[in-house]
Coordinates of C-alpha atoms in Angstrom, one line a residue:
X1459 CA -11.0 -18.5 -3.3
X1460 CA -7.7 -17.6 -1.2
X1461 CA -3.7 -17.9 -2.0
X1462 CA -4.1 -21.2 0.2
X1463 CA -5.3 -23.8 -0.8
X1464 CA -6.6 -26.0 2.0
X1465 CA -3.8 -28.5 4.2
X1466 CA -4.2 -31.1 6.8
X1467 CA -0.6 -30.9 8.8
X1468 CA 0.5 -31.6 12.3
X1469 CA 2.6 -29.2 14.5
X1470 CA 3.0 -26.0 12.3
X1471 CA 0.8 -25.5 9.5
X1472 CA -1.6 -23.2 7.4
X1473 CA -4.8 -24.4 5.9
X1474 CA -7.1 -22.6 4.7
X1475 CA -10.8 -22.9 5.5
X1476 CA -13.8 -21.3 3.4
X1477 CA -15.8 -18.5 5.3
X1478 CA -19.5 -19.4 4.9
X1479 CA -21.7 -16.5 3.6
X1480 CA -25.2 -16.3 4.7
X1481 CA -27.3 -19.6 5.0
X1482 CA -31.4 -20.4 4.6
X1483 CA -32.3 -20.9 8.7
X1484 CA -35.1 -23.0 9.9
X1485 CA -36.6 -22.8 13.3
X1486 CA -36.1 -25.6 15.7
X1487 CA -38.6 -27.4 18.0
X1488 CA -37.8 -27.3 21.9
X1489 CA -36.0 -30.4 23.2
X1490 CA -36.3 -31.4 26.5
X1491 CA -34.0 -29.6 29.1
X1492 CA -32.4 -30.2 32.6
X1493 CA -34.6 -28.7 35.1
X1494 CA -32.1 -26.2 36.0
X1495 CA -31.8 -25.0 33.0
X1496 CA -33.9 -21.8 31.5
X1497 CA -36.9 -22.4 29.4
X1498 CA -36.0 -22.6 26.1
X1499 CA -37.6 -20.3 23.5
X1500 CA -41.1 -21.1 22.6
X1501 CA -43.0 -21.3 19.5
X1502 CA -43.1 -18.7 17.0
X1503 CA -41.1 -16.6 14.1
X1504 CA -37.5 -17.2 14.8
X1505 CA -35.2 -13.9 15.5
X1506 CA -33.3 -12.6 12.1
X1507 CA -29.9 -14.5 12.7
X1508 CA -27.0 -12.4 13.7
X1509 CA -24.8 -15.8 13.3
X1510 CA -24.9 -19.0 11.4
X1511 CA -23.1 -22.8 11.7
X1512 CA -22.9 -25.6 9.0
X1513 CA -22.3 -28.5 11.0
X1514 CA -20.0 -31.0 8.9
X1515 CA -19.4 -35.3 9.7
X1516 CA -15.6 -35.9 9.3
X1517 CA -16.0 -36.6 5.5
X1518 CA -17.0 -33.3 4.8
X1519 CA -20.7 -33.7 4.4
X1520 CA -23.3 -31.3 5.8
X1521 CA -25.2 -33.0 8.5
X1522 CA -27.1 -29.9 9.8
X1523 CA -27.3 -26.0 10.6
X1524 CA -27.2 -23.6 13.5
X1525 CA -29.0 -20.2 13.6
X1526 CA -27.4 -17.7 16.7
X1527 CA -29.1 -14.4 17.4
X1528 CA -29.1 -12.3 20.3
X1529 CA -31.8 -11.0 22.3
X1530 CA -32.9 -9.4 25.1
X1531 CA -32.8 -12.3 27.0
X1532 CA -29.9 -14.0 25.7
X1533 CA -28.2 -16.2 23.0
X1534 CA -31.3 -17.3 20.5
X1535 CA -29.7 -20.9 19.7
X1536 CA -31.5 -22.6 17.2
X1537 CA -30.1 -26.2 15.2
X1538 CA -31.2 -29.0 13.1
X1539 CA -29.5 -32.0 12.4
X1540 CA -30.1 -35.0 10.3
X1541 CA -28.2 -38.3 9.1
X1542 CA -27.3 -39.2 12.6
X1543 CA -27.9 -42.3 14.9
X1544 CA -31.3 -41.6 16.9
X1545 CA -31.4 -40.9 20.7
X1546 CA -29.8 -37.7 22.6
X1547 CA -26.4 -36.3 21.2
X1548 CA -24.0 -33.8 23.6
X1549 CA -24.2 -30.1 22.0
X1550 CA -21.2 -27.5 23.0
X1551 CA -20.1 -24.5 22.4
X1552 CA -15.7 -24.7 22.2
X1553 CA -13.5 -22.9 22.7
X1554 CA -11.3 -22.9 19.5
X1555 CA -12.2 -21.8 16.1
X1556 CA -11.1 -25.0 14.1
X1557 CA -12.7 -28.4 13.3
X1558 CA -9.5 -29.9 12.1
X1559 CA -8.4 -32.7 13.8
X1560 CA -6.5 -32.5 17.2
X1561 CA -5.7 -34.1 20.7
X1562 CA -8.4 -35.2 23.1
X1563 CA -7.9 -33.3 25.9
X1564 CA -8.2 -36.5 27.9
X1565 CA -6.3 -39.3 26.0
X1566 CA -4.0 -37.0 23.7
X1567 CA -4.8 -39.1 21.1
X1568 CA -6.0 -37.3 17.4
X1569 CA -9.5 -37.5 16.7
X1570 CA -12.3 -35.9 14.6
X1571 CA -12.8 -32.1 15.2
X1572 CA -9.8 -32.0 18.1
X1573 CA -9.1 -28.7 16.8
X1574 CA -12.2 -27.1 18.5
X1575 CA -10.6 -27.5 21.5
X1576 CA -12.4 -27.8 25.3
X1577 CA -15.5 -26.7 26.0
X1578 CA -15.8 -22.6 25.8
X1579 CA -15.0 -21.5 29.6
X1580 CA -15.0 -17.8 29.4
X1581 CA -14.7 -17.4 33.2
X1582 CA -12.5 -20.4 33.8
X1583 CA -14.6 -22.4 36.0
X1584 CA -12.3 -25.5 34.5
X1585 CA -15.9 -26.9 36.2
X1586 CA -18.2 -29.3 33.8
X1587 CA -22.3 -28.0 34.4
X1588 CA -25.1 -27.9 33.3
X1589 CA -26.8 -25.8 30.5
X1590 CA -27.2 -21.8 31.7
X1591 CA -25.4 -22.0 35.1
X1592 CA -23.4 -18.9 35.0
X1593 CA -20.2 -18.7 33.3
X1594 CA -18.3 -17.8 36.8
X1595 CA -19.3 -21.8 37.8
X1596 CA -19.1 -23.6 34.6
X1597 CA -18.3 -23.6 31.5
X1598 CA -20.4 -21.3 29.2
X1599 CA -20.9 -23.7 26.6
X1600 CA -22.6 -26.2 28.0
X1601 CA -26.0 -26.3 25.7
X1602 CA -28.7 -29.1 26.0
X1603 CA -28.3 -32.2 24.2
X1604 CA -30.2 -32.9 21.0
X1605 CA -32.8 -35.2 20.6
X1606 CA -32.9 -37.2 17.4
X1607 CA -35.6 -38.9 16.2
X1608 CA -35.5 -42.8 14.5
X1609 CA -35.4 -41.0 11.3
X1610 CA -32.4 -39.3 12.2
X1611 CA -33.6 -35.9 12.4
X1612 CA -33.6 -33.9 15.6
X1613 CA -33.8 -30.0 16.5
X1614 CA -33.5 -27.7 19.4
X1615 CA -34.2 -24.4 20.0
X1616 CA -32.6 -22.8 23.5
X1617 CA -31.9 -19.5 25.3
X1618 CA -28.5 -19.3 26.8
X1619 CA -28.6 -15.9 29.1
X1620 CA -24.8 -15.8 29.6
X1621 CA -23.5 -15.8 25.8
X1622 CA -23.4 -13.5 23.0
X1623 CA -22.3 -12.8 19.1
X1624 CA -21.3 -9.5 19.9
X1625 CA -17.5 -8.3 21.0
X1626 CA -16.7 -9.1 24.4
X1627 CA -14.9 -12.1 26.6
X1628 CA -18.5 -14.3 26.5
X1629 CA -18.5 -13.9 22.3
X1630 CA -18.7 -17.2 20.4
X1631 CA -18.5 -15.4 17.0
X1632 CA -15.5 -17.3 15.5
X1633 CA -15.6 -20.4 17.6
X1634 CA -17.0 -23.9 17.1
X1635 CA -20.3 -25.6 17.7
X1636 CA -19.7 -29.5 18.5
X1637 CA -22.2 -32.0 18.5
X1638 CA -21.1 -35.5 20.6
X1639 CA -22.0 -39.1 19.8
X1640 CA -23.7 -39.7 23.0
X1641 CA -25.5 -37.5 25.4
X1642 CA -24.3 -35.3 28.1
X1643 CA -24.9 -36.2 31.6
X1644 CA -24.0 -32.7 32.7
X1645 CA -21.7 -34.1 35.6
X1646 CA -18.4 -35.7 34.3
X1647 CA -15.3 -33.5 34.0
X1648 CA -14.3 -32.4 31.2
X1649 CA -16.8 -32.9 28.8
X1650 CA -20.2 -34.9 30.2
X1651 CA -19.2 -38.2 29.1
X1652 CA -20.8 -36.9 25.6
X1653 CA -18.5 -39.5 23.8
X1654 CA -16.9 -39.1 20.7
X1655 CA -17.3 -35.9 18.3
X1656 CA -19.1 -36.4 15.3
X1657 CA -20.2 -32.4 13.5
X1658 CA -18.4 -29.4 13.6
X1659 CA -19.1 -26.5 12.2
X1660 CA -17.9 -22.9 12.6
X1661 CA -19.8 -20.1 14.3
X1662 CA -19.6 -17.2 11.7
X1663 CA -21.2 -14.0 10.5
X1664 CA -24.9 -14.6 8.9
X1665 CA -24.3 -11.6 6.7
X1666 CA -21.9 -11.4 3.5
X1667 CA -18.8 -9.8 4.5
X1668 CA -15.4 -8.8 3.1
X1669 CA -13.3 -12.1 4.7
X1670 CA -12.9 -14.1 1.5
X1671 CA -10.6 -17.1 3.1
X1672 CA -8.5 -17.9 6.7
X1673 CA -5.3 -19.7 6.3
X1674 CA -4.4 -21.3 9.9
X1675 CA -1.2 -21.1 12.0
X1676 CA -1.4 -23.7 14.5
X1677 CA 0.1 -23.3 18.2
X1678 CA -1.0 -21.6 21.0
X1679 CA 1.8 -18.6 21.6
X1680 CA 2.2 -17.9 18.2
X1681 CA 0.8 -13.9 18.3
X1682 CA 1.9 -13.2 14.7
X1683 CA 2.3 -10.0 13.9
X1684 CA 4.5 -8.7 10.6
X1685 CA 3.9 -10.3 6.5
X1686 CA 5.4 -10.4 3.9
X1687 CA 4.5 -11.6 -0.1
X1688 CA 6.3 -12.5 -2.7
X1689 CA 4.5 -11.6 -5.8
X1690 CA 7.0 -14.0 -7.9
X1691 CA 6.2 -17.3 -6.5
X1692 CA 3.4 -15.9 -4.1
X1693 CA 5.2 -17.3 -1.1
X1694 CA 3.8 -16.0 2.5
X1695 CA 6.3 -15.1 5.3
X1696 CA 4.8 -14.6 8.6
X1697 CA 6.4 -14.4 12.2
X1698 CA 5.5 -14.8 15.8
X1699 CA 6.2 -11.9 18.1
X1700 CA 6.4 -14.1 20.8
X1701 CA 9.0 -16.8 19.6
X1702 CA 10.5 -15.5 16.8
X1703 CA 9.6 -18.0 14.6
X1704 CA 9.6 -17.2 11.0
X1705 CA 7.0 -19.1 8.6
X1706 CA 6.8 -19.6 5.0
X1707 CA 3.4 -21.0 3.5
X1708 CA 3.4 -22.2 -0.6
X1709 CA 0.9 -21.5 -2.5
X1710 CA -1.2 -24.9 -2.3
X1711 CA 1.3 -26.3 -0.3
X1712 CA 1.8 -26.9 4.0
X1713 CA 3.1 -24.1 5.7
X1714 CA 6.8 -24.4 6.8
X1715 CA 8.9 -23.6 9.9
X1716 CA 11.6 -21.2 7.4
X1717 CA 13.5 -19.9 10.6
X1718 CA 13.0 -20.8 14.3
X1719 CA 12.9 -18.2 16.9
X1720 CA 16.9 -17.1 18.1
X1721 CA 18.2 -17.5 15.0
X1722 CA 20.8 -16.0 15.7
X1723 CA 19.2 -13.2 18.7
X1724 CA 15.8 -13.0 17.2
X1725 CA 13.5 -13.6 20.2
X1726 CA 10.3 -11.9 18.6
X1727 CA 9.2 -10.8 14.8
X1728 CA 7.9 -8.0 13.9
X1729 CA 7.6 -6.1 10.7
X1730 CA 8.6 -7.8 7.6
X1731 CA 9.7 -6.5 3.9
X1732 CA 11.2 -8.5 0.5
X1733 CA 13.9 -6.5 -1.3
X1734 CA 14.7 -6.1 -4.5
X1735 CA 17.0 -9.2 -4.5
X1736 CA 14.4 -11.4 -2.8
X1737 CA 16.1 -11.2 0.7
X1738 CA 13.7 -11.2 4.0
X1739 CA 14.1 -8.5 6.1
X1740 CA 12.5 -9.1 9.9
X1741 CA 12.4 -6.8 12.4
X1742 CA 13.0 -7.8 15.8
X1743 CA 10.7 -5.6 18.6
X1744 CA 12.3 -5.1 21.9
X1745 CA 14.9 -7.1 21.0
X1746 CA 16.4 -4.8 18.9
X1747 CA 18.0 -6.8 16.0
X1748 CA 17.1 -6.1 12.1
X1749 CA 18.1 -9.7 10.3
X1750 CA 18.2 -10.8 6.7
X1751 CA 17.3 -13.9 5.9
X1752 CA 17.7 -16.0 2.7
X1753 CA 13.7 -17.0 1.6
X1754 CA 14.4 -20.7 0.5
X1755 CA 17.2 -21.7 3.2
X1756 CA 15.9 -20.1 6.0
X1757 CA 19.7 -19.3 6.5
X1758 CA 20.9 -15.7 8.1
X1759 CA 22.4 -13.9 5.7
X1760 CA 23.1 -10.7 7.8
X1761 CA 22.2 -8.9 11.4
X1762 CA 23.0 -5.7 12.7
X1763 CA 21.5 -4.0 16.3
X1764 CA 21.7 -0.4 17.2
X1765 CA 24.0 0.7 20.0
X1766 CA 24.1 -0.7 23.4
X1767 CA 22.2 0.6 26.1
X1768 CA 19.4 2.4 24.0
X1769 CA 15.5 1.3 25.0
X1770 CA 14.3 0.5 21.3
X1771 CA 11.6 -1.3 19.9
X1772 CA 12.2 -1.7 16.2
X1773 CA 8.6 -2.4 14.7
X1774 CA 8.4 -1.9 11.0
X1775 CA 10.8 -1.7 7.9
X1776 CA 10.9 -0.1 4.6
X1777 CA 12.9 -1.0 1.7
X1778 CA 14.1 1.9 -0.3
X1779 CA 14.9 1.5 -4.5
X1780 CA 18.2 1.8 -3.5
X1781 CA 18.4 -1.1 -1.0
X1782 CA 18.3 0.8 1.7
X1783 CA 16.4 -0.1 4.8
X1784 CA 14.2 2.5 7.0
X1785 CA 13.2 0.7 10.3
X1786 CA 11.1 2.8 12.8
X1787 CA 11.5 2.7 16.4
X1788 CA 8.4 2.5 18.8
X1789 CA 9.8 3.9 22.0
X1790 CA 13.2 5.5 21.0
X1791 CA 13.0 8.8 19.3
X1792 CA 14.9 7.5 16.2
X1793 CA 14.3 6.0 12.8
X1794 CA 17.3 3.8 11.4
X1795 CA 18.7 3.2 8.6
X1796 CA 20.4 0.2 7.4
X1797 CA 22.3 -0.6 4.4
X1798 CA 24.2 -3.4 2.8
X1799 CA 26.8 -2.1 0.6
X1800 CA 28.5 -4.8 -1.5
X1801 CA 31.4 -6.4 0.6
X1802 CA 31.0 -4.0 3.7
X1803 CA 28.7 -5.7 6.8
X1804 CA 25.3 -4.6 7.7
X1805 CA 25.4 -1.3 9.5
X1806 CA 22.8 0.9 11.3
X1807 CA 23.0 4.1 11.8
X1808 CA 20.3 6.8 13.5
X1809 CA 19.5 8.4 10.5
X1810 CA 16.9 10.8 11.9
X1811 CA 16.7 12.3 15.5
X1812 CA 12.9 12.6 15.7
X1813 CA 13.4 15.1 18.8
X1814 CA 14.4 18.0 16.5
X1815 CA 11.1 16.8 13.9
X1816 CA 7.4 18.1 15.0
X1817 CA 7.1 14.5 16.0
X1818 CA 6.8 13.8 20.0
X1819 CA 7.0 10.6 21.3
X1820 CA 4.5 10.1 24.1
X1821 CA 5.9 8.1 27.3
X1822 CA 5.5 4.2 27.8
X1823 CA 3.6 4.5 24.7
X1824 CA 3.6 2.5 20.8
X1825 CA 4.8 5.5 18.8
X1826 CA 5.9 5.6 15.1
X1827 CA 4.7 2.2 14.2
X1828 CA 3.7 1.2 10.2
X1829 CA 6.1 2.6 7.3
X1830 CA 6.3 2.8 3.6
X1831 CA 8.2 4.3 1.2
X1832 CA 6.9 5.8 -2.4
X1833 CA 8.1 3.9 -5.5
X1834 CA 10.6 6.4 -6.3
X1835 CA 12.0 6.9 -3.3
X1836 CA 11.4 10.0 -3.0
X1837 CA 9.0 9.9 0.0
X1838 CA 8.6 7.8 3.5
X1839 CA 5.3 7.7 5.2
X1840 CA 4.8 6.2 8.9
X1841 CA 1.9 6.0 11.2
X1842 CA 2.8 6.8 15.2
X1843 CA 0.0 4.3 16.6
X1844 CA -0.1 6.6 20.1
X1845 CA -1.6 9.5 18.3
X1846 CA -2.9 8.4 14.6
X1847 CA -1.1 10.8 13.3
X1848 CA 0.5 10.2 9.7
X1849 CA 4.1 11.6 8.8
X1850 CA 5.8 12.2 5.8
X1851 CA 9.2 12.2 5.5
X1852 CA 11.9 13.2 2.8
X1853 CA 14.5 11.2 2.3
X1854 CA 16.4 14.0 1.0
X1855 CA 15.9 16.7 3.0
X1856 CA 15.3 14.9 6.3
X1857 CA 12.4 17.3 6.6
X1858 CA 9.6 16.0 8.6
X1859 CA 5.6 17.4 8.1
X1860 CA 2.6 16.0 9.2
X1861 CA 0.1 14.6 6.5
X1862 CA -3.1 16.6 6.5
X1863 CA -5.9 13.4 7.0
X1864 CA -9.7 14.1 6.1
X1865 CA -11.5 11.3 7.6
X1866 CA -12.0 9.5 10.9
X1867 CA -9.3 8.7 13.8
X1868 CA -6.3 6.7 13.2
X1869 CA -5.0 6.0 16.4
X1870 CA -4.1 2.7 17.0
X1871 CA -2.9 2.4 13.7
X1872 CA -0.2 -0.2 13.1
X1873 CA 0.7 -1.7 9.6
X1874 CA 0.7 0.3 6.1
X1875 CA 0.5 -0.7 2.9
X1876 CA 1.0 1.3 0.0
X1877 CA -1.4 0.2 -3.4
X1878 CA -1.9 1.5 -6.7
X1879 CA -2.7 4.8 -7.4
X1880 CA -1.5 6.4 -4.2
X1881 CA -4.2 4.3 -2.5
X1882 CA -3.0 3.5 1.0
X1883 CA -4.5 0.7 3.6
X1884 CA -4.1 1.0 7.5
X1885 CA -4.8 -1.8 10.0
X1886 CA -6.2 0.1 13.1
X1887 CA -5.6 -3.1 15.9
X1888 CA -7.7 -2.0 18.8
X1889 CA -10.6 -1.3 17.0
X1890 CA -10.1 -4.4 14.1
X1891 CA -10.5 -2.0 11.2
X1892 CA -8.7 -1.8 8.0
X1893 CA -8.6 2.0 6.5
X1894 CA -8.3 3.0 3.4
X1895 CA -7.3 5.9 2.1
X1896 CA -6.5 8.2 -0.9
X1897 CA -3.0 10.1 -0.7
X1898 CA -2.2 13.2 -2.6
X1899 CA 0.2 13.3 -5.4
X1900 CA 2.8 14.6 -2.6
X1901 CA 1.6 13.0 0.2
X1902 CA 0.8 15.7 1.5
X1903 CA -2.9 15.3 2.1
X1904 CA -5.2 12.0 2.5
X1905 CA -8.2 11.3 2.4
X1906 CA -10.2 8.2 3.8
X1907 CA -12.4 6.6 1.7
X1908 CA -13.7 3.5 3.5
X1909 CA -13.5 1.5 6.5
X1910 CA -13.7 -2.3 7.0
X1911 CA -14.7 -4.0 10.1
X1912 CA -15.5 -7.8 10.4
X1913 CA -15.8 -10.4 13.7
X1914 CA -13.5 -12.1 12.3
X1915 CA -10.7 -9.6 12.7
X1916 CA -8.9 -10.2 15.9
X1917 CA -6.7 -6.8 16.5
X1918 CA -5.0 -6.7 12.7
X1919 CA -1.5 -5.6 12.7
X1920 CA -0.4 -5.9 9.0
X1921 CA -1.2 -6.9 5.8
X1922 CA 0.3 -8.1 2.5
X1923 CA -1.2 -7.8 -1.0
X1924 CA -2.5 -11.1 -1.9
X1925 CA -3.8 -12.4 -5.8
X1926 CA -6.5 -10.3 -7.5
X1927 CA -5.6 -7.2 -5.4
X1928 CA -7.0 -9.1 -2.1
X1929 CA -5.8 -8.4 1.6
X1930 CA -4.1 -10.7 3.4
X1931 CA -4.5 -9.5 7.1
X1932 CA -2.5 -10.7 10.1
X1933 CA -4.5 -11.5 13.1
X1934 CA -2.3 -10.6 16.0
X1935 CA -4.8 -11.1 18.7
X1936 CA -1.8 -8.7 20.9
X1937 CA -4.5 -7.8 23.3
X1938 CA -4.6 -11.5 24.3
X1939 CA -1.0 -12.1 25.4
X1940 CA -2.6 -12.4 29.2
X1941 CA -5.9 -11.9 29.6
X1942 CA -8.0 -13.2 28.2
X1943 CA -6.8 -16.3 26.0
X1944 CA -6.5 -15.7 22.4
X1945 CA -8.9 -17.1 20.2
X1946 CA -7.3 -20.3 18.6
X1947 CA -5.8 -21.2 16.1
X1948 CA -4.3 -18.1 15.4
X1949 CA -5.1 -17.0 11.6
X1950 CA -4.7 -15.2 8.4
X1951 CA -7.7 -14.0 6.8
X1952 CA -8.4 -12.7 3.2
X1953 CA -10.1 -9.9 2.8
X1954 CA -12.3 -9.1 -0.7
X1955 CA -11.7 -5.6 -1.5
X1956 CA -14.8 -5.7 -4.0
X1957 CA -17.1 -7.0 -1.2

């Protein structure tokens, strides 16, 4: 279903998870609930889900599902479970979106579902409650316990006024709904003394969408940003802005750490590009250092900076026919170039003064952002994310015009990537949408002919071409380098063109 194929590893890893489409829902019976709770929904035709959960044991097998729509009032939250020992079981929203294994947040020791984190705490109380209190005194997703029958059956049905499926900081879309192996007594820090975790199950989309498959990158200041594929042995590079850290994932295989983070310089990764000789090229962000690095080794074949003293931000790269490399410049009013001549170092040079170009850089700003470059050379193309505006460029002429769009906005637009045909796809991060559009012959002129928005995109910042002319899309999550918390793990997803 994706280029991964799914991975159980420890400290760095990808796995990949498969993205439940659309699931039969049936209506739960109120349980009992803590007298300060709300009254839970009553009887009746349960609301059209907006999200659905297919709660999994540890082996794999599906022990129940969760409905989530939302209402007027709230968070519609309706579950059944079955196959489970009889009496009441702990139910929590967490924070994370992964039911891999992971540390217990109070002995650090593996177990079942760790992945799924603490409980979700959207206004970080860091304060254990009871079901409804509001989110500013405990954590949001606290839900009542279930009550299962001697049969092992049990069901709930429950209206949580402080959550939603919909954007925003109290959103579960994405995260994980855990049921415990005993109940909660709504008191006891961290988790009510709910016991061990026995189902998991993601909280996704109800309806079919374009995400096809997620591959996981594990650790919790990862913030990836630039990809890269090669279509030879369909190895994925990806990097942290953060650290620096460059990753390489096999297909079917765990992901590796290829390159750690200040090797040699590198404090953040950026835009990504394979060359004709199958050499990674990373650029470095404010750090201001384009390396080359050898795919298999991991080693540093090259590095070169721009001159001292300049205020750069090197975001993307290009990779000419000739070997030549275009880098764009987010807050310097340049774009480089770099080449590798046989026997001679690494040298970049300002190749274009954008200040005598129709471009304008806007102040304390993201300016010219995503580039590609045609098949023959003949023509670059970059996005400047301030303004949406698209720019073509001649390599020949240095001549600069602006590309005539027929469409929507494109501001916030951050990675390209060129397809067949002239077809190009843009990855608008603010607004988690992936563009595309149809280029003139010249490139003169484009024209968009659809635009793709999921939940689970989490402010997209590149993509890669991945088998059977999928996407693979980079979730940044660069919003959430403060406030608030990304969501974890930070992922991959695959996106079904077709869809």
């Amino acid at each position: 279903m994706s280029l991964f194929t799914s991975a159980r590893a420890s400290a760095i890893s990808l796995r990949l998870t498969g993205l439940a489409a659309g699931v039969a829902i049936v209506a739960g019976c109120a349980a009992p609930v803590p007298p300060a709770a709300p009254v839970a929904p009553g009887g009746g035709q349960a609301p059209a889900p907006d999200a659905v959960v297919r709660l999994l044991d540890p082996s794999g097998r599906e022990a129940g599902r969760a409905a989530l729509a939302d209402t007027a009032q709230g968070l519609d939250v309706r579950v059944q479970v079955s196959g489970i020992a009889p009496g009441a079981h702990g139910f929590h929203v967490h924070a994370n979106a992964s039911c891999e294994p992971g540390p217990d947040p109070q002995t650090g020791q593996t177990v079942n579902f760790g992945g799924a984190g603490g409980h979700f705490d959207p206004g970080l109380s860091r304060n254990h409650g009871r079901p409804g209190e509001h989110h500013g005194s405990a954590h949001a997703g606290e839900l009542p316990n279930i009550d299962v029958a001697a049969d092992g059956r049990g069901a709930l049905a429950w209206m949580h006024p402080h959550l939603t499926v919909k954007p925003g900081p109290r959103s579960v879309m994405g995260r994980a709904l855990v049921v415990h192996a005993q109940p909660d007594d709504y008191e006891s820090d961290p988790a009510g003394n709910s016991g061990a975790r026995i189902l998991c199950g993601l909280i996704e989309p109800a309806a079919p969408g374009p995400v096809a498959g997620r591959a996981i990158l594990e650790g919790s200041n990862v913030f990836p940003e630039g990809i890269a594929r090669d279509g030879r042995s369909g190895d994925v590079f990806t990097g942290s802005s953060s650290e620096g850290h460059i990753y390489r994932v096999k297909a079917g295989a765990q992901a590796q750490l290829l390159q750690a983070g200040g090797s040699p310089g590198r404090q953040g990764a950026f835009g990504m590009k394979l060359d004709g000789q199958g050499r990674l090229w990373v650029a470095g962000g404010p750090g201001g250092v384009v390396s080359v690095i050898d795919p298999v080794s991991g080693a540093t074949l090259g590095q070169t900076l721009p001159p001292k003293g300049l205020h750069v931000f090197l975001n993307d790269i290009a990779i000419a026919p000739d070997g030549a490399a275009y880098v764009t410049d987010s807050f310097h009013p340049v774009l480089w170039r770099v080449s590798t001549a046989p026997g001679a170092p690494m040298a970049m040079e300002p190749w274009l003064d954008l200040r005598g170009t129709p471009i304008r850089y806007l102040p304390n700003q993201i300016n010219l952002n995503g580039i590609v470059v045609s098949r023959d050379g003949r023509m670059l193309l970059a996005v400047q994310l301030s303004t949406g505006q698209l720019w073509r460029i001649d390599p020949a002429t240095r001549g600069v015009t602006q590309v005539r769009v027929e469409g929507g906005p494109l501001t916030g637009g951050d990675g390209l990537l060129l397809g067949e045909r002239n077809q190009l796809v843009l990855l608008r991060n603010a607004t988690n949408e992936v563009v595309q559009l149809q280029l003139s012959d010249d490139w003169s002129a484009a024209r968009e002919l659809r635009r793709i928005t999921d939940p689970r995109l989490r402010y997209p910042t590149t993509a890669a071409w991945g088998e059977g002319g999928r996407l693979i899309v980079v979730n940044g999550q660069l919003d959430r380098q403060k406030s608030p918390p990304p969501v974890l793990p930070f992922d991959l997803v695959t996106i079904d063109l077709a869809r």
